[in-house]
């Protein structure tokens, strides 16, 4: 399997630029257990063997499912592994996504993540803004950040990140505390964060696009398919390679429950896109 060589700083540590998003290890709709737990565990172990050192997860995946799988598959963890989790949401009994955004709820979420992952300290905790469940929406994050700063002072978390946020909220947060990373929706066809990515790159801060391959609706483009055929690659490999070349501060966390698909995703790090190819791809989201 491809060994990942490109790295970037996340918090105060270097990680391979292709990591792994654990969301798809849960059942359909990110709810309930996986149909094949043995395969889910194999995907996690294969990723570590290939050099993945950045795993993105949350206790609201399942809920609790992905964290328990990560614990079962990988604990005791490699010393250089960074597990990044998100808090700010919860699931109802039907699998719906609801805010869990009060300081008390955030504190419970950190404690739950610690327990289910088998950790004494979380490396990075992303605060997922929940003023709008589906997209960034303006509003002050000061009460939530104050809660996370208090948890940080207790030694329960090392670094604070943000998710589903606007540029204004990033600026507000940075006036209160250092921000290790920003995790927002961004991919070949959804580029609303172009300016934010460049701003964070100038500051040496990681940007982690979620749904790098389109999420629940995979990227569809004839031009993407044509480029993939020309490069003897899959469309998803091309989409990941485009992100890697978009900016050096982009860290990828493509998710999959398939060992074969994991191998394909990691191989995207070897794909080099020429300026002509980039010109074609850049027009997809224009």
GROMACS .gro file of C-alpha atoms in nm, residues 85-257:
model
  173
   85UNK     CA    1  -1.275   1.472   1.738
   86UNK     CA    2  -1.573   1.706   1.700
   87UNK     CA    3  -1.827   1.822   1.954
   88UNK     CA    4  -2.135   2.040   1.931
   89UNK     CA    5  -2.398   1.797   1.800
   90UNK     CA    6  -2.594   1.494   1.911
   91UNK     CA    7  -2.826   1.237   1.754
   92UNK     CA    8  -3.190   1.172   1.824
   93UNK     CA    9  -3.341   0.823   1.833
   94UNK     CA   10  -3.409   0.831   1.458
   95UNK     CA   11  -3.055   0.941   1.373
   96UNK     CA   12  -3.134   1.309   1.323
   97UNK     CA   13  -2.863   1.569   1.386
   98UNK     CA   14  -2.937   1.812   1.667
   99UNK     CA   15  -2.736   2.087   1.839
  100UNK     CA   16  -2.562   2.001   2.166
  101UNK     CA   17  -2.399   2.338   2.195
  102UNK     CA   18  -2.429   2.459   2.552
  103UNK     CA   19  -2.113   2.470   2.767
  104UNK     CA   20  -2.250   2.183   2.980
  105UNK     CA   21  -2.321   1.971   2.671
  106UNK     CA   22  -1.975   2.042   2.531
  107UNK     CA   23  -1.813   1.938   2.857
  108UNK     CA   24  -2.007   1.611   2.859
  109UNK     CA   25  -1.910   1.551   2.497
  110UNK     CA   26  -1.540   1.588   2.576
  111UNK     CA   27  -1.574   1.347   2.867
  112UNK     CA   28  -1.762   1.096   2.648
  113UNK     CA   29  -1.498   1.115   2.373
  114UNK     CA   30  -1.222   1.057   2.625
  115UNK     CA   31  -1.399   0.755   2.772
  116UNK     CA   32  -1.493   0.588   2.444
  117UNK     CA   33  -1.151   0.649   2.284
  118UNK     CA   34  -0.968   0.534   2.596
  119UNK     CA   35  -0.769   0.855   2.628
  120UNK     CA   36  -0.676   1.086   2.913
  121UNK     CA   37  -0.636   1.385   2.681
  122UNK     CA   38  -0.777   1.470   2.338
  123UNK     CA   39  -0.517   1.603   2.094
  124UNK     CA   40  -0.753   1.830   1.897
  125UNK     CA   41  -1.120   1.906   1.959
  126UNK     CA   42  -1.310   2.078   1.681
  127UNK     CA   43  -1.601   2.293   1.793
  128UNK     CA   44  -1.872   2.238   1.531
  129UNK     CA   45  -2.083   2.549   1.496
  130UNK     CA   46  -2.451   2.454   1.513
  131UNK     CA   47  -2.635   2.781   1.451
  132UNK     CA   48  -2.734   2.606   1.128
  133UNK     CA   49  -2.701   2.228   1.122
  134UNK     CA   50  -2.619   2.213   0.751
  135UNK     CA   51  -2.398   2.514   0.679
  136UNK     CA   52  -2.200   2.793   0.844
  137UNK     CA   53  -2.410   3.069   0.998
  138UNK     CA   54  -2.296   3.381   1.179
  139UNK     CA   55  -2.312   3.410   1.556
  140UNK     CA   56  -2.070   3.450   1.844
  141UNK     CA   57  -1.891   3.137   1.961
  142UNK     CA   58  -1.757   3.304   2.277
  143UNK     CA   59  -1.953   3.097   2.535
  144UNK     CA   60  -1.860   2.770   2.364
  145UNK     CA   61  -1.495   2.867   2.327
  146UNK     CA   62  -1.478   2.972   2.691
  147UNK     CA   63  -1.598   2.623   2.784
  148UNK     CA   64  -1.330   2.462   2.567
  149UNK     CA   65  -1.059   2.689   2.705
  150UNK     CA   66  -1.162   2.581   3.054
  151UNK     CA   67  -1.138   2.214   2.952
  152UNK     CA   68  -0.798   2.286   2.800
  153UNK     CA   69  -0.681   2.441   3.129
  154UNK     CA   70  -0.787   2.115   3.302
  155UNK     CA   71  -0.563   1.921   3.064
  156UNK     CA   72  -0.849   1.736   2.893
  157UNK     CA   73  -0.770   1.874   2.548
  158UNK     CA   74  -0.448   2.005   2.392
  159UNK     CA   75  -0.564   2.205   2.090
  160UNK     CA   76  -0.887   2.371   1.979
  161UNK     CA   77  -1.016   2.366   1.623
  162UNK     CA   78  -1.330   2.490   1.449
  163UNK     CA   79  -1.579   2.330   1.213
  164UNK     CA   80  -1.869   2.457   1.001
  165UNK     CA   81  -1.764   2.817   1.063
  166UNK     CA   82  -1.738   3.150   0.883
  167UNK     CA   83  -1.425   3.360   0.840
  168UNK     CA   84  -1.562   3.607   1.095
  169UNK     CA   85  -1.602   3.330   1.353
  170UNK     CA   86  -1.244   3.218   1.292
  171UNK     CA   87  -1.125   3.572   1.360
  172UNK     CA   88  -1.333   3.592   1.679
  173UNK     CA   89  -1.194   3.260   1.799
  174UNK     CA   90  -0.836   3.362   1.730
  175UNK     CA   91  -0.880   3.667   1.953
  176UNK     CA   92  -0.962   3.426   2.236
  177UNK     CA   93  -0.727   3.131   2.181
  178UNK     CA   94  -0.492   2.976   1.924
  179UNK     CA   95  -0.679   2.771   1.661
  180UNK     CA   96  -0.511   2.452   1.539
  181UNK     CA   97  -0.729   2.385   1.235
  182UNK     CA   98  -1.051   2.470   1.053
  183UNK     CA   99  -1.274   2.196   0.915
  184UNK     CA  100  -1.534   2.310   0.662
  185UNK     CA  101  -1.708   2.179   0.352
  186UNK     CA  102  -1.474   2.218   0.055
  187UNK     CA  103  -1.406   2.015  -0.258
  188UNK     CA  104  -1.355   2.047  -0.632
  189UNK     CA  105  -1.714   2.164  -0.684
  190UNK     CA  106  -1.769   2.361  -0.358
  191UNK     CA  107  -1.513   2.637  -0.315
  192UNK     CA  108  -1.675   2.898  -0.093
  193UNK     CA  109  -1.371   2.889   0.139
  194UNK     CA  110  -1.104   2.982  -0.115
  195UNK     CA  111  -1.014   3.308   0.060
  196UNK     CA  112  -1.022   3.147   0.406
  197UNK     CA  113  -0.787   2.869   0.295
  198UNK     CA  114  -0.536   3.123   0.170
  199UNK     CA  115  -0.561   3.328   0.490
  200UNK     CA  116  -0.501   3.021   0.707
  201UNK     CA  117  -0.212   2.907   0.486
  202UNK     CA  118  -0.041   3.242   0.542
  203UNK     CA  119  -0.080   3.182   0.917
  204UNK     CA  120   0.048   2.824   0.904
  205UNK     CA  121  -0.289   2.681   1.013
  206UNK     CA  122  -0.428   2.356   0.874
  207UNK     CA  123  -0.749   2.353   0.673
  208UNK     CA  124  -0.930   2.018   0.672
  209UNK     CA  125  -1.205   1.989   0.409
  210UNK     CA  126  -1.489   1.763   0.503
  211UNK     CA  127  -1.676   1.586   0.222
  212UNK     CA  128  -1.360   1.616   0.003
  213UNK     CA  129  -1.525   1.374  -0.242
  214UNK     CA  130  -1.872   1.527  -0.225
  215UNK     CA  131  -2.004   1.352   0.084
  216UNK     CA  132  -2.340   1.176   0.064
  217UNK     CA  133  -2.364   1.285  -0.303
  218UNK     CA  134  -2.029   1.196  -0.469
  219UNK     CA  135  -1.877   1.440  -0.714
  220UNK     CA  136  -2.014   1.403  -1.068
  221UNK     CA  137  -1.846   1.572  -1.363
  222UNK     CA  138  -1.775   1.468  -1.720
  223UNK     CA  139  -1.458   1.679  -1.716
  224UNK     CA  140  -1.341   1.507  -1.398
  225UNK     CA  141  -1.410   1.168  -1.554
  226UNK     CA  142  -1.221   1.266  -1.871
  227UNK     CA  143  -0.915   1.377  -1.672
  228UNK     CA  144  -0.924   1.057  -1.468
  229UNK     CA  145  -0.926   0.842  -1.782
  230UNK     CA  146  -0.635   1.040  -1.927
  231UNK     CA  147  -0.432   0.990  -1.607
  232UNK     CA  148  -0.534   0.625  -1.563
  233UNK     CA  149  -0.674   0.714  -1.223
  234UNK     CA  150  -1.017   0.718  -1.061
  235UNK     CA  151  -1.219   1.042  -1.053
  236UNK     CA  152  -1.197   1.042  -0.674
  237UNK     CA  153  -0.817   1.012  -0.684
  238UNK     CA  154  -0.804   1.313  -0.914
  239UNK     CA  155  -1.034   1.510  -0.682
  240UNK     CA  156  -0.808   1.433  -0.385
  241UNK     CA  157  -0.493   1.517  -0.580
  242UNK     CA  158  -0.648   1.850  -0.678
  243UNK     CA  159  -0.703   1.931  -0.310
  244UNK     CA  160  -0.344   1.839  -0.223
  245UNK     CA  161  -0.217   2.076  -0.492
  246UNK     CA  162  -0.468   2.349  -0.407
  247UNK     CA  163  -0.275   2.460  -0.097
  248UNK     CA  164  -0.001   2.307   0.120
  249UNK     CA  165  -0.205   2.358   0.441
  250UNK     CA  166  -0.488   2.131   0.327
  251UNK     CA  167  -0.507   1.803   0.519
  252UNK     CA  168  -0.736   1.538   0.374
  253UNK     CA  169  -0.958   1.299   0.569
  254UNK     CA  170  -1.139   1.092   0.303
  255UNK     CA  171  -1.356   0.827   0.462
  256UNK     CA  172  -1.434   0.474   0.355
  257UNK     CA  173  -1.537   0.141   0.501
   0.00000   0.00000   0.00000
